[in-house]
XYZ file of C-alpha atoms in Angstrom:
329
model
C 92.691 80.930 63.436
C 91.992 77.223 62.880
C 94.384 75.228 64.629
C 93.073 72.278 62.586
C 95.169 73.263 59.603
C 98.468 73.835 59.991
C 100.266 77.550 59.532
C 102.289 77.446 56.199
C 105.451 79.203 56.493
C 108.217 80.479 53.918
C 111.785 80.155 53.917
C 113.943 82.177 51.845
C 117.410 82.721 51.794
C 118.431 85.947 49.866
C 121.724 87.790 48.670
C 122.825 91.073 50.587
C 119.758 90.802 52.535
C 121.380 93.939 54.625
C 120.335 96.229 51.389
C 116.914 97.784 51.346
C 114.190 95.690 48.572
C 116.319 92.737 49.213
C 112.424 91.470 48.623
C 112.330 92.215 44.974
C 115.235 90.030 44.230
C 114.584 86.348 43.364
C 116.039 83.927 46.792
C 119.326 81.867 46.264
C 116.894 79.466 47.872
C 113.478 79.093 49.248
C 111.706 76.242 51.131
C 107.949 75.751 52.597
C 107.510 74.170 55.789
C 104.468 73.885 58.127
C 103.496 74.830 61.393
C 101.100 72.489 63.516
C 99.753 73.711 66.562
C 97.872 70.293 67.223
C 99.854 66.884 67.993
C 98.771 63.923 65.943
C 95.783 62.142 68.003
C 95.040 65.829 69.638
C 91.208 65.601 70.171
C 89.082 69.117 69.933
C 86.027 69.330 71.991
C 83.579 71.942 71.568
C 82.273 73.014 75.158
C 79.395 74.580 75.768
C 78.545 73.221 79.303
C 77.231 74.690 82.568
C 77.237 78.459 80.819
C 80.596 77.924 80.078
C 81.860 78.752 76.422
C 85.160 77.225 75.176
C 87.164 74.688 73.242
C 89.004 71.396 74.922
C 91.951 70.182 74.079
C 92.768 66.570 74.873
C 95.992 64.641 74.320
C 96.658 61.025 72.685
C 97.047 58.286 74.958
C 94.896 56.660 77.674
C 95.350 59.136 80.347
C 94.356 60.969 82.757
C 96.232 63.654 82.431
C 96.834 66.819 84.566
C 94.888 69.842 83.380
C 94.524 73.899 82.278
C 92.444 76.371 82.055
C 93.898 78.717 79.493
C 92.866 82.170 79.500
C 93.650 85.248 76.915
C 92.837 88.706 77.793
C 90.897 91.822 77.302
C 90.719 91.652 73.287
C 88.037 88.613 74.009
C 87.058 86.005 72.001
C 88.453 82.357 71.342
C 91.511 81.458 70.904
C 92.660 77.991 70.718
C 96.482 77.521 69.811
C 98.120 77.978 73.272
C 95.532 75.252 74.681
C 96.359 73.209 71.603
C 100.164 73.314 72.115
C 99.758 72.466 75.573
C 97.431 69.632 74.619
C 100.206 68.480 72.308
C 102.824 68.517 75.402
C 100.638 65.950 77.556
C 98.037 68.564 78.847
C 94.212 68.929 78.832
C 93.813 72.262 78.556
C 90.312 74.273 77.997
C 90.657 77.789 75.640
C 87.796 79.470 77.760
C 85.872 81.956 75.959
C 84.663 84.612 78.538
C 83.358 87.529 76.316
C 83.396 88.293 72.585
C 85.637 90.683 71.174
C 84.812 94.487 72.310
C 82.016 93.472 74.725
C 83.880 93.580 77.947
C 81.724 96.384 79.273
C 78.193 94.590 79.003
C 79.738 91.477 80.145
C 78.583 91.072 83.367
C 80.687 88.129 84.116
C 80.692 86.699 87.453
C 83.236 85.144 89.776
C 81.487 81.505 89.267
C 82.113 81.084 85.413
C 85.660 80.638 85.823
C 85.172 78.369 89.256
C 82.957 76.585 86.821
C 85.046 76.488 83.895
C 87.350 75.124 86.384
C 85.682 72.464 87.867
C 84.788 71.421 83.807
C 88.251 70.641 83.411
C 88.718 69.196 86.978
C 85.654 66.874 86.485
C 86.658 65.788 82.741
C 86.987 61.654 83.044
C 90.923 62.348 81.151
C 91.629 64.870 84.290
C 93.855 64.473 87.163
C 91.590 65.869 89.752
C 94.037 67.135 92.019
C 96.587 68.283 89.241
C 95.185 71.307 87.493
C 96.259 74.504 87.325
C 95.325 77.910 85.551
C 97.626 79.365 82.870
C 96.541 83.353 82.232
C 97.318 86.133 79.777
C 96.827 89.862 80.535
C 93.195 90.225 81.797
C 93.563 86.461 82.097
C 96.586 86.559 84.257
C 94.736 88.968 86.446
C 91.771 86.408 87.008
C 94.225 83.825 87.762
C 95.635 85.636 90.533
C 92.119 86.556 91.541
C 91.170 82.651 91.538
C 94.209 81.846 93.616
C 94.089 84.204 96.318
C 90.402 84.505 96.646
C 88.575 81.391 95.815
C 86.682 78.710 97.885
C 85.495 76.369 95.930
C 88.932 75.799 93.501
C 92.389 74.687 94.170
C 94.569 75.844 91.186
C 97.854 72.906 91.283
C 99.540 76.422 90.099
C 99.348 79.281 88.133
C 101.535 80.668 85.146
C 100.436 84.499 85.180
C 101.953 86.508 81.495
C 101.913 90.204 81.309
C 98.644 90.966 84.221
C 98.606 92.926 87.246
C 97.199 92.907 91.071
C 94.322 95.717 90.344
C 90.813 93.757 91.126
C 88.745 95.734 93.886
C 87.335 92.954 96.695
C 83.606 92.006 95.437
C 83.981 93.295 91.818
C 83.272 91.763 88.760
C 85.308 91.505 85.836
C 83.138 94.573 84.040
C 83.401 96.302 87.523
C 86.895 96.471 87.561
C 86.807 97.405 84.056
C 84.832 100.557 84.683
C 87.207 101.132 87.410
C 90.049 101.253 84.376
C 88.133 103.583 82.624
C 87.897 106.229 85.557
C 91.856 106.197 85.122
C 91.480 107.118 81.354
C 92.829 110.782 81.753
C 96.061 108.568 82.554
C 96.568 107.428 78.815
C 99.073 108.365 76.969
C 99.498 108.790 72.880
C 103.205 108.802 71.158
C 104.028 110.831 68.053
C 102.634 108.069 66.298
C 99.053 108.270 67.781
C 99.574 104.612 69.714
C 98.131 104.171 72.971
C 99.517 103.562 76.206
C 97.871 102.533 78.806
C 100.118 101.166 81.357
C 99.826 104.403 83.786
C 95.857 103.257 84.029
C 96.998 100.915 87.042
C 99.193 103.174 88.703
C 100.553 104.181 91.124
C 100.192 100.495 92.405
C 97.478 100.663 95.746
C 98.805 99.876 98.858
C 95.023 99.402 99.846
C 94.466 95.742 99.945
C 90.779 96.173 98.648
C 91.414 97.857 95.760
C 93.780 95.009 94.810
C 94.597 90.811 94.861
C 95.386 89.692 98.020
C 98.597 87.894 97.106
C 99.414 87.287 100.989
C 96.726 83.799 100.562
C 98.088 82.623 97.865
C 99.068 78.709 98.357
C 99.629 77.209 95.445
C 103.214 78.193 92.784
C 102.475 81.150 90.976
C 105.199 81.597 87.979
C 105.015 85.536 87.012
C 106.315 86.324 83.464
C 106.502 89.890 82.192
C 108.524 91.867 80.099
C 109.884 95.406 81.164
C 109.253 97.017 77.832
C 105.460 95.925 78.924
C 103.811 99.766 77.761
C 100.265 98.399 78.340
C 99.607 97.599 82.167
C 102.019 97.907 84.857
C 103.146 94.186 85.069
C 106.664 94.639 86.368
C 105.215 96.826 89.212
C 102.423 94.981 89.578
C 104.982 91.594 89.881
C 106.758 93.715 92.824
C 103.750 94.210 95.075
C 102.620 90.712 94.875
C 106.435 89.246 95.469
C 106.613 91.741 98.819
C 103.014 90.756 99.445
C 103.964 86.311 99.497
C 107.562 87.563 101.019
C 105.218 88.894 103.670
C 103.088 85.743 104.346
C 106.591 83.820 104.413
C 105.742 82.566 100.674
C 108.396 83.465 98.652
C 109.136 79.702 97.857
C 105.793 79.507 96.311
C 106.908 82.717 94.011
C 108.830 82.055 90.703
C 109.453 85.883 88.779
C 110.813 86.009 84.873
C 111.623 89.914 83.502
C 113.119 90.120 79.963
C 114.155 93.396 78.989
C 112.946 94.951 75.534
C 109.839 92.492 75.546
C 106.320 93.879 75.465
C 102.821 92.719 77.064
C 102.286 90.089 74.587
C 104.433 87.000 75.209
C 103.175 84.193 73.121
C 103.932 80.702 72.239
C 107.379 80.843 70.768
C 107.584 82.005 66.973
C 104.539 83.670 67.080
C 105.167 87.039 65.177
C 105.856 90.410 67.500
C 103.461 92.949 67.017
C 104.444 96.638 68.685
C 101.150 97.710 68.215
C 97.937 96.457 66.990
C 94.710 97.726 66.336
C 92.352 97.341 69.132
C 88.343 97.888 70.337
C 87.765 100.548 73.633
C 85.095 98.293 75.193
C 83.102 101.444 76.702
C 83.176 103.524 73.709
C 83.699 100.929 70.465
C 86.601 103.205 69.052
C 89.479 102.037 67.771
C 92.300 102.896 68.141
C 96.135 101.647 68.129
C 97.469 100.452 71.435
C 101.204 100.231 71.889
C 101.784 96.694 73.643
C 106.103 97.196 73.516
C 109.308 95.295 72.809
C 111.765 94.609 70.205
C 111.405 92.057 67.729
C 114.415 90.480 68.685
C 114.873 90.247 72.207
C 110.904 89.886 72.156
C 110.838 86.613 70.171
C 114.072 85.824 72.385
C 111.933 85.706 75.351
C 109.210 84.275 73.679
C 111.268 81.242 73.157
C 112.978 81.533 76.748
C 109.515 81.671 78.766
C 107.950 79.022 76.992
C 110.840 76.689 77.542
C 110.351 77.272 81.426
C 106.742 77.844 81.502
C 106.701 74.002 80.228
C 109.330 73.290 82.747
C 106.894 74.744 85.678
C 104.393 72.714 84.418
C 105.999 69.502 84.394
C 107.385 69.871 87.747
C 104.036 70.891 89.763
C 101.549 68.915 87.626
C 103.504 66.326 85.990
C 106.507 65.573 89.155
C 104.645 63.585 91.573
C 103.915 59.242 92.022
C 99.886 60.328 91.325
C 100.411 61.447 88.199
C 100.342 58.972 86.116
C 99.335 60.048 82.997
C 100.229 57.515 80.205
C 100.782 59.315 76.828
């Protein structure tokens, strides 16, 4: 919660750890290391700019460097340690706060705050210009594709989309769309164990191209990452349409897919604990209620570690690989 501080973390090594209350017995050894999510030298600027709400992250060195906007999804609010571990990897990235946490139905959020937010980060004096892309999680994953296909008056260098689908109806907003969602409600689902599952909300996937992203105009790299035990939006469906979509438009060169089985809708920074399910806000009706996001703890932190390792590798090729970037860290 404050990436400031670092994350203490415990080490134990126990004896017959296979046998239940393992716990109760005193470790054959134990160890406390730290987590930092922030680089020495970091900088953390406060933005609050133009309407736009958010935190920048800014690396050591001279600079420029290239650039992010780094969004999270529908649970709202601001959260800063992706954009701080990207910060720490030679990237200005901006955490951009779009709503707060179970207001995404009064909203009202228009198309221009993330242009905006955008063109923050593109205009920062540390920024590359021409070299900044959009990294998106869930709802933010679907804006990013929105941005890309749709926009104007912003040139994303790329975009790394996690766990979002192609459902965004041509001249919504984002609390639009959301109301949209809600029509599909009769669609949830609850398990024996009263989770939620909302993953049928976005199905079957349209073959309308209003009622979804326009993937055929993309022109910039898009890397998709999902995971197939995903039980909160249809992302590996969604991931289909768009790759026929670009195959389409003769763009499949611009496509890059990863699909890890057992993994759920929330693919974080690697080592960031797996929750199943989590308690969450309904936006239009302020209940909560559990919603079943997926995946195995294993093969979930697996990918964890697998997509962030090529997610960084995407980076540094399309905003990082070329003789004008010439960031000095």
């Amino acid at each position: 919660m404050d990436v400031r501080s670092p994350m203490p973390v415990n080490i134990s090594v126990y004896s017959g750890h296979i046998a239940e209350g393992f716990r109760e017995k005193p470790p054959l050894a134990s160890v406390l290391t730290e987590r930092w999510y922030m680089a020495p030298g970091v900088r953390r600027v406060d933005i609050n700019e133009r309407g736009v709400r958010g935190t920048l992250f800014i690396p050591p060195g001279p600079g420029p460097f290239p650039g992010l906007m780094d969004m999270w999804g529908g649970g709202g609010g601001l959260l800063e340690y992706r954009s701080a571990l990207l910060a720490s990897r030679g990237y200005v990235s901006l955490a951009l706060e779009y709503f707060s946490p179970g207001e995404l139905q009064t909203a009202n959020l228009q198309f221009g705050y993330f242009e905006t937010a955008f063109d923050i980060v593109k205009d920062h004096p540390q920024v590359i210009p021409d070299r900044v892309g959009i990294f998106g999680l869930s709802l933010g994953s679907i804006i990013a594709l929105k941005l890309a296909a749709e926009s104007t008056l912003i040139k994303p260098r790329c975009c790394v989309c996690v766990s979002g689908n192609n459902f965004f109806p041509r001249g919504s907003t984002i609390t639009s769309m959301h109301e949209m969602m809600i029509k599909n409600a009769h669609k949830t689902r609850v398990d024996e164990n009263d989770h939620h599952i909302w993953r049928d909300l976005s199905l079957p996937i349209s073959s309308d191209l209003s009622e979804k992203v326009d993937a055929r105009t993309i022109n910039c790299p898009m890397l998709l990452v999902n995971g197939l035990d995903d039980q909160n939006t249809a992302a590996v469906e969604a991931a289909d349409d768009v790759a026929l979509m670009m195959h389409e438009a003769g763009k499949d060169h611009l496509l890059t897919r990863l699909h890890y089985p057992d993994t759920g809708h929330l693919i974080e920074p690697p080592y960031s604990p797996h929750f199943r399910a989590t308690k969450f806000i309904v936006s239009s009706t302020k209940a909560k209620v559990i919603l079943l996001w997926g995946g195995q703890t294993k093969p979930h932190s697996d990918a964890q570690e697998d997509s962030w390792r090529k997610i960084l590798t995407f980076l540094q090729e399309h905003l990082y690989s070329s003789s004008s970037a010439k960031a000095k860290l």
